[in-house]
PDB file of C-alpha atoms and ligand atoms in Angstrom:
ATOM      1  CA  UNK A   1       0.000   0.000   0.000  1.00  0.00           C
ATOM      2  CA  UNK A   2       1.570   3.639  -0.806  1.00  0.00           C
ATOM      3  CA  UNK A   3       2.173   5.685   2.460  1.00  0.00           C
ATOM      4  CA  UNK A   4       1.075   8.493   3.637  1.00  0.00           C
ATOM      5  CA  UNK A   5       2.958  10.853   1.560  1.00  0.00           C
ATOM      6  CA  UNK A   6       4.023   9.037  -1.322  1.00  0.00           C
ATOM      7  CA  UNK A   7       2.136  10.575  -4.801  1.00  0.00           C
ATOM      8  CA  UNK A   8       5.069  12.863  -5.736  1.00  0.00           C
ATOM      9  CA  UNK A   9       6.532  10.380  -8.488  1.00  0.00           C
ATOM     10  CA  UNK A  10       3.331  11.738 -10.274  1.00  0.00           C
ATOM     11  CA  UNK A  11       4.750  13.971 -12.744  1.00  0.00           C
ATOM     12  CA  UNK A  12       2.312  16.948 -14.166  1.00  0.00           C
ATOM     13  CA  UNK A  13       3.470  18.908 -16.657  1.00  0.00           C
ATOM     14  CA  UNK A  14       3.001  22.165 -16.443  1.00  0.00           C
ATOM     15  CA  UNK A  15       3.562  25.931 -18.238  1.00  0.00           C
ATOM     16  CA  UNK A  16       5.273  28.490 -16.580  1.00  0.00           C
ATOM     17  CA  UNK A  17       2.432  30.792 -14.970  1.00  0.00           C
ATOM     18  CA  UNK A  18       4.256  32.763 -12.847  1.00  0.00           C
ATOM     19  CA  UNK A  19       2.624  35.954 -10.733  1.00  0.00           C
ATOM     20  CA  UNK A  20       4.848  39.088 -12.197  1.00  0.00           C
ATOM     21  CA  UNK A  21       5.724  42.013  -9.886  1.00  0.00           C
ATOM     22  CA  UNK A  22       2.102  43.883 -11.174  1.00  0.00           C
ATOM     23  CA  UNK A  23       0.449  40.544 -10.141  1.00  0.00           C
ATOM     24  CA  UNK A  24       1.910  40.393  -6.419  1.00  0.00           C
ATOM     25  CA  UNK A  25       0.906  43.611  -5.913  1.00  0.00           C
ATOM     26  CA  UNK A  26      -2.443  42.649  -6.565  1.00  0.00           C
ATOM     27  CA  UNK A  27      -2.628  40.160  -4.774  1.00  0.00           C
ATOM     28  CA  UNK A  28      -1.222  42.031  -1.748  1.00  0.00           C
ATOM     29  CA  UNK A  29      -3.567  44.745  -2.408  1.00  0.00           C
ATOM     30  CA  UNK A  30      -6.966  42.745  -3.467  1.00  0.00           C
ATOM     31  CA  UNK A  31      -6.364  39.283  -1.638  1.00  0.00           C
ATOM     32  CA  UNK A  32      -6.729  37.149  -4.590  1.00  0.00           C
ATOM     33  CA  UNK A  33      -4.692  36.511  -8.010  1.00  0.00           C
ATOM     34  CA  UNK A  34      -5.785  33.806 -10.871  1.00  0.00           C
ATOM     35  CA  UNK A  35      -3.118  32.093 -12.533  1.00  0.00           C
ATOM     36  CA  UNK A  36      -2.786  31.163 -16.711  1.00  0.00           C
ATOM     37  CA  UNK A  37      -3.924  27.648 -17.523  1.00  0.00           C
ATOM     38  CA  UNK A  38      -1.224  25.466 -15.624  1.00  0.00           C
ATOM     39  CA  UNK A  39      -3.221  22.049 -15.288  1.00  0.00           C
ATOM     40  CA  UNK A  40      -3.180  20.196 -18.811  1.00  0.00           C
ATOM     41  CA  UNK A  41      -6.046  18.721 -20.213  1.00  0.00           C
ATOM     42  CA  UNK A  42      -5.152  15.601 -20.063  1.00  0.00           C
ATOM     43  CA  UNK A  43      -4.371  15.672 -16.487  1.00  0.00           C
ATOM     44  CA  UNK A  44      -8.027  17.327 -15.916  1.00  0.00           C
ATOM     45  CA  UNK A  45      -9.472  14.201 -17.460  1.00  0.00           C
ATOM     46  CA  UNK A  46      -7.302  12.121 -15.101  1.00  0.00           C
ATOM     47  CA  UNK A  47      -8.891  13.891 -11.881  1.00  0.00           C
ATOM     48  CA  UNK A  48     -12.054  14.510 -13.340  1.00  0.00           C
ATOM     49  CA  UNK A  49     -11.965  10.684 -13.636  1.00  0.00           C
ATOM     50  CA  UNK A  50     -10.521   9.982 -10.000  1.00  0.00           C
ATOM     51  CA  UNK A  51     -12.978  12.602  -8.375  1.00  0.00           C
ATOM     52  CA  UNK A  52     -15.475   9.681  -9.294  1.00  0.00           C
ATOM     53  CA  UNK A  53     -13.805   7.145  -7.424  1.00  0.00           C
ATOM     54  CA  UNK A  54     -13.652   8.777  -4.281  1.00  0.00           C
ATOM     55  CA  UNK A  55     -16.742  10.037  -4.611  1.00  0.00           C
ATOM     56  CA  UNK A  56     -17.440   5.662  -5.232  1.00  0.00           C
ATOM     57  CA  UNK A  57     -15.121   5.230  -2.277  1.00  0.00           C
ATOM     58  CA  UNK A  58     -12.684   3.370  -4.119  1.00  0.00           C
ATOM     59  CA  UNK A  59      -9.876   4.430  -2.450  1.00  0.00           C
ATOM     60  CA  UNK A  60      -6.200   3.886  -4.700  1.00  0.00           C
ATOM     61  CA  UNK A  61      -4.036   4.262  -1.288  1.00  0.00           C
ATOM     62  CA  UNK A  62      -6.706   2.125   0.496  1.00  0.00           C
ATOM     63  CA  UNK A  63      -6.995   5.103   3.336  1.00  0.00           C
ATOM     64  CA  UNK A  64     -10.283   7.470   3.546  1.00  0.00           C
ATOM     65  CA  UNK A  65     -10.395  10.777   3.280  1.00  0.00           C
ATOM     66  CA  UNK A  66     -11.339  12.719   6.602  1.00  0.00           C
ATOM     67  CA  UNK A  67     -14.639  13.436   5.697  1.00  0.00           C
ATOM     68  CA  UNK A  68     -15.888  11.674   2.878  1.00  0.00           C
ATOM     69  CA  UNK A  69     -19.042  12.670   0.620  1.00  0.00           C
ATOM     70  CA  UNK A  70     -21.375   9.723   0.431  1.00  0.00           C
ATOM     71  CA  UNK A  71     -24.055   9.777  -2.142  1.00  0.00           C
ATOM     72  CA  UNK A  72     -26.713   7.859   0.096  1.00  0.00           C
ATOM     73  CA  UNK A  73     -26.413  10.718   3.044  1.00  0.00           C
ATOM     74  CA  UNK A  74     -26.262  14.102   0.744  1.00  0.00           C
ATOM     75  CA  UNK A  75     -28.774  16.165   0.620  1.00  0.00           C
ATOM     76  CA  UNK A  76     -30.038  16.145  -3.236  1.00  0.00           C
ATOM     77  CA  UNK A  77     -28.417  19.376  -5.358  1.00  0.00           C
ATOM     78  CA  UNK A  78     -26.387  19.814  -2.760  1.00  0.00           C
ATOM     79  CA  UNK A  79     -22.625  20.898  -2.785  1.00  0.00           C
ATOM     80  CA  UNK A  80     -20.468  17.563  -2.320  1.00  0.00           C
ATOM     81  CA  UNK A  81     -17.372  18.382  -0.286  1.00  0.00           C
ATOM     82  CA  UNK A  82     -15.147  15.822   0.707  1.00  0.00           C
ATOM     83  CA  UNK A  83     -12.141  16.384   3.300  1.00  0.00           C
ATOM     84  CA  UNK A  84      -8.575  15.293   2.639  1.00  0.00           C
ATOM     85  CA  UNK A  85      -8.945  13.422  -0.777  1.00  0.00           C
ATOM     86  CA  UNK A  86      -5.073  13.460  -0.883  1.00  0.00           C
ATOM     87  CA  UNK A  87      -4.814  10.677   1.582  1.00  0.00           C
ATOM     88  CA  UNK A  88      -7.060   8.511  -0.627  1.00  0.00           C
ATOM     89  CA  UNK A  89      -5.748   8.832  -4.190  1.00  0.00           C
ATOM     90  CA  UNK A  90      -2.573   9.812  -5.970  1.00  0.00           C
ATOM     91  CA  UNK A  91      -3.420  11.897  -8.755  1.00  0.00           C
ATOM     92  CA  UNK A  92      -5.297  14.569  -6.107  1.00  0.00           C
ATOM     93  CA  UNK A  93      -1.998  13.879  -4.082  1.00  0.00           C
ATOM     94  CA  UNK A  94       0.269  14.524  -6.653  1.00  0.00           C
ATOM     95  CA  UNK A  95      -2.283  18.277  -7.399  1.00  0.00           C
ATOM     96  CA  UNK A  96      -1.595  18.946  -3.939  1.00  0.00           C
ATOM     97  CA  UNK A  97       1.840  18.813  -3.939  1.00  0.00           C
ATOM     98  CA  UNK A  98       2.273  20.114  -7.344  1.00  0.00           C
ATOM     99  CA  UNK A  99       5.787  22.648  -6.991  1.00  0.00           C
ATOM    100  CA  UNK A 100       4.398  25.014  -9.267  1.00  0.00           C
ATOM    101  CA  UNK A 101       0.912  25.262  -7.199  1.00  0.00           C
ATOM    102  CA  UNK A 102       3.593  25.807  -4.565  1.00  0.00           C
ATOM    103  CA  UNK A 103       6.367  28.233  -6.171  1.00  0.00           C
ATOM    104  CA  UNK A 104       3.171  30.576  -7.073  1.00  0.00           C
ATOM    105  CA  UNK A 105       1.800  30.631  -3.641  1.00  0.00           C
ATOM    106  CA  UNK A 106       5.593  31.312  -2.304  1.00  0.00           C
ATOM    107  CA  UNK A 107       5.718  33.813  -5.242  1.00  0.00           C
ATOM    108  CA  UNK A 108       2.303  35.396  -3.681  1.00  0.00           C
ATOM    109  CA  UNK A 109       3.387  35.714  -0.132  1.00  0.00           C
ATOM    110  CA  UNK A 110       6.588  36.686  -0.735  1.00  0.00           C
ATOM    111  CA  UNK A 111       8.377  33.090   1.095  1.00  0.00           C
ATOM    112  CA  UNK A 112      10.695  30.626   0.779  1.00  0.00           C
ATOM    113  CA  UNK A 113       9.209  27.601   1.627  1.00  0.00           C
ATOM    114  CA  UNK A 114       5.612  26.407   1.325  1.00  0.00           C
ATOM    115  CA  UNK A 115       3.983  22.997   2.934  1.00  0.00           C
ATOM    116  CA  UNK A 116       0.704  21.795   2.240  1.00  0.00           C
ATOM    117  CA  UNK A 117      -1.706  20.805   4.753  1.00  0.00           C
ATOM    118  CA  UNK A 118      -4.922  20.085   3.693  1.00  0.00           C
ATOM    119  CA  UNK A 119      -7.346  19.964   0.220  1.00  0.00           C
ATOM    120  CA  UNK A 120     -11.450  19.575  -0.459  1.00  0.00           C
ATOM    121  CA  UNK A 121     -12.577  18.661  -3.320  1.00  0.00           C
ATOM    122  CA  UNK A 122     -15.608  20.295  -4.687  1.00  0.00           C
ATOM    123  CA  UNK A 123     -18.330  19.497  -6.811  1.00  0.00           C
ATOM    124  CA  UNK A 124     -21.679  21.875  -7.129  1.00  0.00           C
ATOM    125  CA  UNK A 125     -24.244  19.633  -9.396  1.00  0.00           C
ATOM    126  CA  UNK A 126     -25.796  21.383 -12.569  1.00  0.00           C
ATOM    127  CA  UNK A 127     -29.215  22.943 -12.120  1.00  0.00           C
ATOM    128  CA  UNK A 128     -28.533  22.507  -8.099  1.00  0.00           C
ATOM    129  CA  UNK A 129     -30.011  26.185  -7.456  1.00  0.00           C
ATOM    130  CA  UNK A 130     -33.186  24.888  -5.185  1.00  0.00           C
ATOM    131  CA  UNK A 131     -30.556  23.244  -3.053  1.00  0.00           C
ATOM    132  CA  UNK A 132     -28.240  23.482  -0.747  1.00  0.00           C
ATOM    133  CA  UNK A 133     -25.157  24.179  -3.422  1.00  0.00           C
ATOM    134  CA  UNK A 134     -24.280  27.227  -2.552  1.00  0.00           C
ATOM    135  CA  UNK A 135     -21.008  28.395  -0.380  1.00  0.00           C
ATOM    136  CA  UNK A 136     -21.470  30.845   2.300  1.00  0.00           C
ATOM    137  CA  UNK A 137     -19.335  33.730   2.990  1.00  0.00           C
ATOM    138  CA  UNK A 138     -16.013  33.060   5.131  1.00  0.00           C
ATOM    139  CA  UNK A 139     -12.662  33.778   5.583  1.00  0.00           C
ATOM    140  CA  UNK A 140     -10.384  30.562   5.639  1.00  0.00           C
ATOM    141  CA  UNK A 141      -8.779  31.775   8.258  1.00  0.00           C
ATOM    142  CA  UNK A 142     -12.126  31.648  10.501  1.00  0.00           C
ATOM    143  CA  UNK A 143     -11.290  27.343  10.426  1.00  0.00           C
ATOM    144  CA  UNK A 144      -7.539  27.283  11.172  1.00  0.00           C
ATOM    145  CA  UNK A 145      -7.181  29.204  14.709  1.00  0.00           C
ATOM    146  CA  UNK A 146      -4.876  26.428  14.853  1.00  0.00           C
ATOM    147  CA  UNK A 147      -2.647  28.955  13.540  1.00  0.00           C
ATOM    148  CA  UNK A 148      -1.050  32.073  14.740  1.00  0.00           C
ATOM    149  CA  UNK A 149      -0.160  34.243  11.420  1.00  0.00           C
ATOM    150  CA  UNK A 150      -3.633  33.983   9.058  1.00  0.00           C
ATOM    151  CA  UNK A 151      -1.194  36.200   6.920  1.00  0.00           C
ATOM    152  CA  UNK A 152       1.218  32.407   6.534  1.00  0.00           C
ATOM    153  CA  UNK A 153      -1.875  30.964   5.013  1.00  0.00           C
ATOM    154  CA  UNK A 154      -3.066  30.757   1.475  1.00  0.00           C
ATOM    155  CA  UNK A 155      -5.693  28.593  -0.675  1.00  0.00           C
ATOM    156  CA  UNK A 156      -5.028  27.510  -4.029  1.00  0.00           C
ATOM    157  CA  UNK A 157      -8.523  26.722  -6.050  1.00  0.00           C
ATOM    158  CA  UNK A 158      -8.305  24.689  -8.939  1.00  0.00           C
ATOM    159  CA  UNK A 159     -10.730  24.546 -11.878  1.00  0.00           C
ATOM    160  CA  UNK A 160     -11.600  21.095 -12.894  1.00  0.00           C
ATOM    161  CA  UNK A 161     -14.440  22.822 -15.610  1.00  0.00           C
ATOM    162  CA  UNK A 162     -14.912  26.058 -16.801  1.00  0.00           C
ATOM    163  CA  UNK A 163     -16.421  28.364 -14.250  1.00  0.00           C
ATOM    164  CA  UNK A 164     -18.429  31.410 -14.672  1.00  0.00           C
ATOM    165  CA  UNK A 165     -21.717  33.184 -12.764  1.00  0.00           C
ATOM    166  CA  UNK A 166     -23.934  30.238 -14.080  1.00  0.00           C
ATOM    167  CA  UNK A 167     -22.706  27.538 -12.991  1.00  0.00           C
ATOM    168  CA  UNK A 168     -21.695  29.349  -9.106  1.00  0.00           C
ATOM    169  CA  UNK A 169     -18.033  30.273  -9.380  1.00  0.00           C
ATOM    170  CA  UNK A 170     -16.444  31.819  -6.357  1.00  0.00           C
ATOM    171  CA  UNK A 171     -16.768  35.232  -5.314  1.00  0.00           C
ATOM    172  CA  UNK A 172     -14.464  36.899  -3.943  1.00  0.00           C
ATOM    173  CA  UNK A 173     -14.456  40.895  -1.759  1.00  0.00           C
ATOM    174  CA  UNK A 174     -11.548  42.270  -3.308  1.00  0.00           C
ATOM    175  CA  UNK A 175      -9.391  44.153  -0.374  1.00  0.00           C
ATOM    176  CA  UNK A 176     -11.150  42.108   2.303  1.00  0.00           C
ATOM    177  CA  UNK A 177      -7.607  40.205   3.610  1.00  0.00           C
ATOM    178  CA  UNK A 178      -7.027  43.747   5.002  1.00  0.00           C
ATOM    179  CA  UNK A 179     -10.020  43.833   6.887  1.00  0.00           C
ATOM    180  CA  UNK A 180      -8.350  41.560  10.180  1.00  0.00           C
ATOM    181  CA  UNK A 181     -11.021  38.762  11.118  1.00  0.00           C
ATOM    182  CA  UNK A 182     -14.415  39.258  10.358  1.00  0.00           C
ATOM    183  CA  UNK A 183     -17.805  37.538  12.449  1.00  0.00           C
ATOM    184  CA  UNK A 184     -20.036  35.768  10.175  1.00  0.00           C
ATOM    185  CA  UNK A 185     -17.963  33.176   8.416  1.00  0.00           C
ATOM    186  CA  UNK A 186     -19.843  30.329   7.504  1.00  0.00           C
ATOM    187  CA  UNK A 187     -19.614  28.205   5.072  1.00  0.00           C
ATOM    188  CA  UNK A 188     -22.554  26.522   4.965  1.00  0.00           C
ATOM    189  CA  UNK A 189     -24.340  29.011   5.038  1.00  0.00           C
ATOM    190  CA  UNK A 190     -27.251  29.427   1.844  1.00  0.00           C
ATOM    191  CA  UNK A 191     -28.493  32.808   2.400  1.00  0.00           C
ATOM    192  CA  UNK A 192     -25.349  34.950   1.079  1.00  0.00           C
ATOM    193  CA  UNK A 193     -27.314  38.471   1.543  1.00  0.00           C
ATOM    194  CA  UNK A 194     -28.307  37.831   4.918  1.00  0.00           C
ATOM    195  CA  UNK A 195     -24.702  37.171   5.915  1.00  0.00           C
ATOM    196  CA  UNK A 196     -23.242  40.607   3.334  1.00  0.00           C
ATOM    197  CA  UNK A 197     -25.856  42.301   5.906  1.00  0.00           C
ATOM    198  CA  UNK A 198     -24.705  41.204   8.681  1.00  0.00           C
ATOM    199  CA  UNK A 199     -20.954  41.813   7.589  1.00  0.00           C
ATOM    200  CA  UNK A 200     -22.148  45.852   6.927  1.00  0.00           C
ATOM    201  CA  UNK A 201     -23.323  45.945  10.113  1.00  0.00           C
ATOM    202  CA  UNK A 202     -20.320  45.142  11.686  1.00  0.00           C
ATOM    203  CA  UNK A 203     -17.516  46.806   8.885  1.00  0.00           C
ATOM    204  CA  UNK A 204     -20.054  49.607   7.396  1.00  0.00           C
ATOM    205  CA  UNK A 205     -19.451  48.254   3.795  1.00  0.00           C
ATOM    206  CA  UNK A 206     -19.517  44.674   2.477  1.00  0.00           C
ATOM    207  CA  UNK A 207     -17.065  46.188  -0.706  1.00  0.00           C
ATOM    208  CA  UNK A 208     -17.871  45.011  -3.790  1.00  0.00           C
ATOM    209  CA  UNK A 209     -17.495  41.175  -4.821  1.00  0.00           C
ATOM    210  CA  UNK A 210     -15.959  39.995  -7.788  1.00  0.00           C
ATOM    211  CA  UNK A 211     -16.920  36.646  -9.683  1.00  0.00           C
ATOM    212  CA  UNK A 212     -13.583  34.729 -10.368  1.00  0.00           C
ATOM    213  CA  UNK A 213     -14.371  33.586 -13.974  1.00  0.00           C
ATOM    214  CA  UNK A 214     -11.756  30.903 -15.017  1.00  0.00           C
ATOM    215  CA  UNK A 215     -11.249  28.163 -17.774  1.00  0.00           C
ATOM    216  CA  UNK A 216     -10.712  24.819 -16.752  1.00  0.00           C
ATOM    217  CA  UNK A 217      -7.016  24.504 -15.680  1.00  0.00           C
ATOM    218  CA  UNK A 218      -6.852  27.569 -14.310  1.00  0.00           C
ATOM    219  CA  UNK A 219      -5.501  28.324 -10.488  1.00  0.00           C
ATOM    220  CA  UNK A 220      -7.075  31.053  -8.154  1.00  0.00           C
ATOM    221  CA  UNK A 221      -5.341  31.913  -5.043  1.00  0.00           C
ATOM    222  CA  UNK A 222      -6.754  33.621  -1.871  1.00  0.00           C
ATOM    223  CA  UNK A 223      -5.224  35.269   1.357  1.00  0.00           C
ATOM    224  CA  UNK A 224      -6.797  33.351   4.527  1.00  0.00           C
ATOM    225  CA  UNK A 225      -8.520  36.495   5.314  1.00  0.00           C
ATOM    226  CA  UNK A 226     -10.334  37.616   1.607  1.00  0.00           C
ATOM    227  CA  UNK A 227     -13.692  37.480   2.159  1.00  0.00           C
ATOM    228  CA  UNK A 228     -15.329  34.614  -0.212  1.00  0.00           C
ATOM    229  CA  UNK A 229     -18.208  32.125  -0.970  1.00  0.00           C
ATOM    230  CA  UNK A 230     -20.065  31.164  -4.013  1.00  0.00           C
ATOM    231  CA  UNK A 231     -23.732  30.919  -5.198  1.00  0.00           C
ATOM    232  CA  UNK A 232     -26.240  28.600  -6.755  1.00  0.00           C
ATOM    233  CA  UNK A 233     -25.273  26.271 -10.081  1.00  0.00           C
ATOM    234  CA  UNK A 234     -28.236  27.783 -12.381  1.00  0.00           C
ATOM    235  CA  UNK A 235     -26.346  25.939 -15.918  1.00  0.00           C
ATOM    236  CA  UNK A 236     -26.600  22.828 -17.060  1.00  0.00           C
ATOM    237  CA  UNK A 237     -22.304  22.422 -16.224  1.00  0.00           C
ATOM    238  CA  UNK A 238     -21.350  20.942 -13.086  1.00  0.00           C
ATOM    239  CA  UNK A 239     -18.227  22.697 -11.686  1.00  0.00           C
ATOM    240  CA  UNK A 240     -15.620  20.371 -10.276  1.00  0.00           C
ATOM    241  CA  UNK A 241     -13.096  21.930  -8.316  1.00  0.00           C
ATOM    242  CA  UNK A 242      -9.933  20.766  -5.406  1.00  0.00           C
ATOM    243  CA  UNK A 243      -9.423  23.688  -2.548  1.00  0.00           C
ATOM    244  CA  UNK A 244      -5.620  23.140  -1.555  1.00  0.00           C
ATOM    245  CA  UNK A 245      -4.604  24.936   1.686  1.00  0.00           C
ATOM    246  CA  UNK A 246      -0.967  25.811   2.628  1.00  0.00           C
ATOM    247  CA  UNK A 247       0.988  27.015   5.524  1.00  0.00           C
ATOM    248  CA  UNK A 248       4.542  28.756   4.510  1.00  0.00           C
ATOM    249  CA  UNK A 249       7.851  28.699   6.586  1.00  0.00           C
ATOM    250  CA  UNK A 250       6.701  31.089   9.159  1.00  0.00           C
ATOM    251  CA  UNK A 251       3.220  30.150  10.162  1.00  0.00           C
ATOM    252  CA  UNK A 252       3.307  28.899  13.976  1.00  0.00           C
ATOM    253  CA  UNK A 253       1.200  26.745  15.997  1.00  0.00           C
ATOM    254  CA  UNK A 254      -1.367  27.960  18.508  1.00  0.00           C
ATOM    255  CA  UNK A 255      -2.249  25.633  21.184  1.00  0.00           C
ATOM    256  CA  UNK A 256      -6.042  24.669  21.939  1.00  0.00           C
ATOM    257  CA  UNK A 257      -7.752  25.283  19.166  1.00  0.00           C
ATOM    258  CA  UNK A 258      -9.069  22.756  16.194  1.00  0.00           C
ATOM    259  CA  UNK A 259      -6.936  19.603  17.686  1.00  0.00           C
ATOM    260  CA  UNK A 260      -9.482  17.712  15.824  1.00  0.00           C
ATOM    261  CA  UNK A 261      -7.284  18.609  12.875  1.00  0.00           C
ATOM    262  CA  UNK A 262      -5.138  15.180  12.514  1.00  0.00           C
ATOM    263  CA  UNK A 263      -2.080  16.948  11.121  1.00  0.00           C
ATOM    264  CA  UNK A 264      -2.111  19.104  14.216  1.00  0.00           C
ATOM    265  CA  UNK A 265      -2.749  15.976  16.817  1.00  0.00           C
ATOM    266  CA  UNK A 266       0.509  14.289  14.594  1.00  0.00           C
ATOM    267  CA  UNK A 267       2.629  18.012  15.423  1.00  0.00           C
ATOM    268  CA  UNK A 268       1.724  18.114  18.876  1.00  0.00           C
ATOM    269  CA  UNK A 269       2.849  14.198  19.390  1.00  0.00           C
ATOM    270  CA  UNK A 270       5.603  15.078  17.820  1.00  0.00           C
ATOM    271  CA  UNK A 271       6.500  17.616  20.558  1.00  0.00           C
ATOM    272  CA  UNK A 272       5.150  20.822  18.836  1.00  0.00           C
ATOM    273  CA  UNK A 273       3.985  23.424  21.385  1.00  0.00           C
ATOM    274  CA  UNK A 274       2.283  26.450  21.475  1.00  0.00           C
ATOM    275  CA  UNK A 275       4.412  29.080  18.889  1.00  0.00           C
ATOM    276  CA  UNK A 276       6.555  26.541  17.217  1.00  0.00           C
ATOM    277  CA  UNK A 277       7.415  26.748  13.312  1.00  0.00           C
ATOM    278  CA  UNK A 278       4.872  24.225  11.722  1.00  0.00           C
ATOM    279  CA  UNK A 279       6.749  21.352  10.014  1.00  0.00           C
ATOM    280  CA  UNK A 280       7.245  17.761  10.069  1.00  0.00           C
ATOM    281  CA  UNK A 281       5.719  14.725   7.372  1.00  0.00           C
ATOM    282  CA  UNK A 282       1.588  15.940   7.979  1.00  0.00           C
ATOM    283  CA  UNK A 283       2.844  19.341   6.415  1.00  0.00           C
ATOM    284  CA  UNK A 284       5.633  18.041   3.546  1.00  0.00           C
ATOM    285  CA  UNK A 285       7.050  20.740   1.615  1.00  0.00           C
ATOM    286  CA  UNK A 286       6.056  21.095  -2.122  1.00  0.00           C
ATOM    287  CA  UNK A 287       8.393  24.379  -2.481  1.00  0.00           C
ATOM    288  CA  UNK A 288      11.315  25.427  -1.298  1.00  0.00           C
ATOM    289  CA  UNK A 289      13.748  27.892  -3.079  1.00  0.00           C
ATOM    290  CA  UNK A 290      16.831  27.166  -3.944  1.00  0.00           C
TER     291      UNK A 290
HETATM  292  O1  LIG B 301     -15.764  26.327  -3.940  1.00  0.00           O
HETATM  293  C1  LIG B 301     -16.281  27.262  -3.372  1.00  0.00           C
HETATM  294  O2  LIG B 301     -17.261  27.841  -3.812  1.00  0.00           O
HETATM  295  C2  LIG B 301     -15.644  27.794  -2.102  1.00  0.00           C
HETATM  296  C3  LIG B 301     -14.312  27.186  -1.838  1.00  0.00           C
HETATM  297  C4  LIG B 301     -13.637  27.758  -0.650  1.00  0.00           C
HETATM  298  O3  LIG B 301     -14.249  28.209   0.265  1.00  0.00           O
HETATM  299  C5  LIG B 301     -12.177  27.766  -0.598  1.00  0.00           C
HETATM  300  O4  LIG B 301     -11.521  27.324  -1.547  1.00  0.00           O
HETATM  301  O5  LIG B 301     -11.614  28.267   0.392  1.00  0.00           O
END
């Protein structure tokens, strides 16, 4: 059986979509950036293809993910979202740990070294607007107290289909990772006005969101603190997507919160305490610069 970590023999070719200077200021400024197309096709097809399987539970590595979505307990049109698909299949492993994925997020947040932590993998059914498909505002960061620095932490979204306003592509409040942490994250949450309400009464604006309109193959990535969510699929396209989450050389532990995470039970039992530098095999590195 492959172990934990093994997946990285899976080559992916990719182009070089580097973030230019222009681009990191935007991201520093806006909390977001969208890369070129840096996933093939043909490696689209391949996770396309192993997004089914888990989603069977056929499981290549033999080992579940930590939350799996199972089609007899969904809700119907409902946003399928299944925790830590890396653990159960290669290809999804080897997208998490892809070094370019990696060298753009270290690009981003100006770093030498990025780890990976954790991924979901996404999938909002076509037509699924009566249901429960759509993803409520948040900031990432609201999840992972678990961490001192939210500004260590980015997500890296990856388009398994075209995405666009139909078929519920992210959203995103440009300028929102300056805003510190906001109250109302939640990401289950359907009603996406009620919650921009609530977030104006707190911050006297709710800024202005932005769709994030990509092709398939494309890479958005967000600050832990920019302000997203996503709403209904109203098309006829499903849109298939992985969420990949990653810490950076700096980001630091903080004791007693989310030990539920099993990354974070592995750190502490491996004598991490409160403030420490986050490392070790749960978090391998997919970047480092030379
Ligand atoms: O897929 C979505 O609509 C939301 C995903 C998300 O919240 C994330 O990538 O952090």
């Amino acid at each position: 059986m492959p172990t934990m970590h093994e997946g990285e023999k899976i080559e992916m070719p990719y182009a070089n979509g580097m973030p230019t200077p222009e681009d990191i200021e935007f991201f520093k400024e806006n909390g977001y950036w969208i890369s070129p197309k840096i996933i093939s096709d043909e490696w689209l097809e391949k996770l396309r293809d192993r997004m089914e399987k888990v989603y069977r539970h056929e499981y290549e590595t033999g080992m579940p993910p930590s939350s799996a979505w199972s089609e007899e307990t969904s809700l119907p049109n409902s946003l399928r979202k299944t925790d830590n698909a890396h653990w159960s299949d290669l290809t999804i492993r080897a997208l998490a740990y892809n070094p370019l994925i990696g060298k753009i997020a270290a690009a981003l947040h100006e770093t030498d070294t990025i780890r990976f932590w954790e991924d979901q993998l996404l999938f909002k059914p076509a037509n699924s607007g009566g249901g429960a498909s759509n993803v409520g505002w948040h900031q990432d960061y609201h999840y992972w107290p678990c961490f001192q620095n939210p500004e260590t932490l980015i997500t890296a979204w990856v388009a398994y289909d075209d995405v666009d306003e139909a078929n519920g592509c992210m959203q995103m409040v440009p300028g929102s990772n300056q805003w510190g942490i906001l109250q109302y994250s939640d990401f289950y949450e359907q009603d996406l006005n009620k919650q921009l309400t609530n977030i104006a009464t707190v911050k006297g604006n709710t800024g202005s969101p932005v769709p994030i309109i990509m092709r398939a193959g494309q890479v958005s990535f967000h600050h832990s603190l920019t302000l997203h969510g996503s709403g209904p699929n109203v098309s006829d396209r499903v849109r298939r997507s992985s969420a990949l989450h990653y810490v950076t050389g700096e980001t630091r532990y903080r004791a007693g919160y989310s030990d539920g995470y099993k990354e974070i039970q592995e750190f502490v039992a491996a004598g991490g305490k409160d403030g420490d530098i986050i490392q070790g095999e749960m978090f391998p590195i997919v970047y480092q610069k030379a």
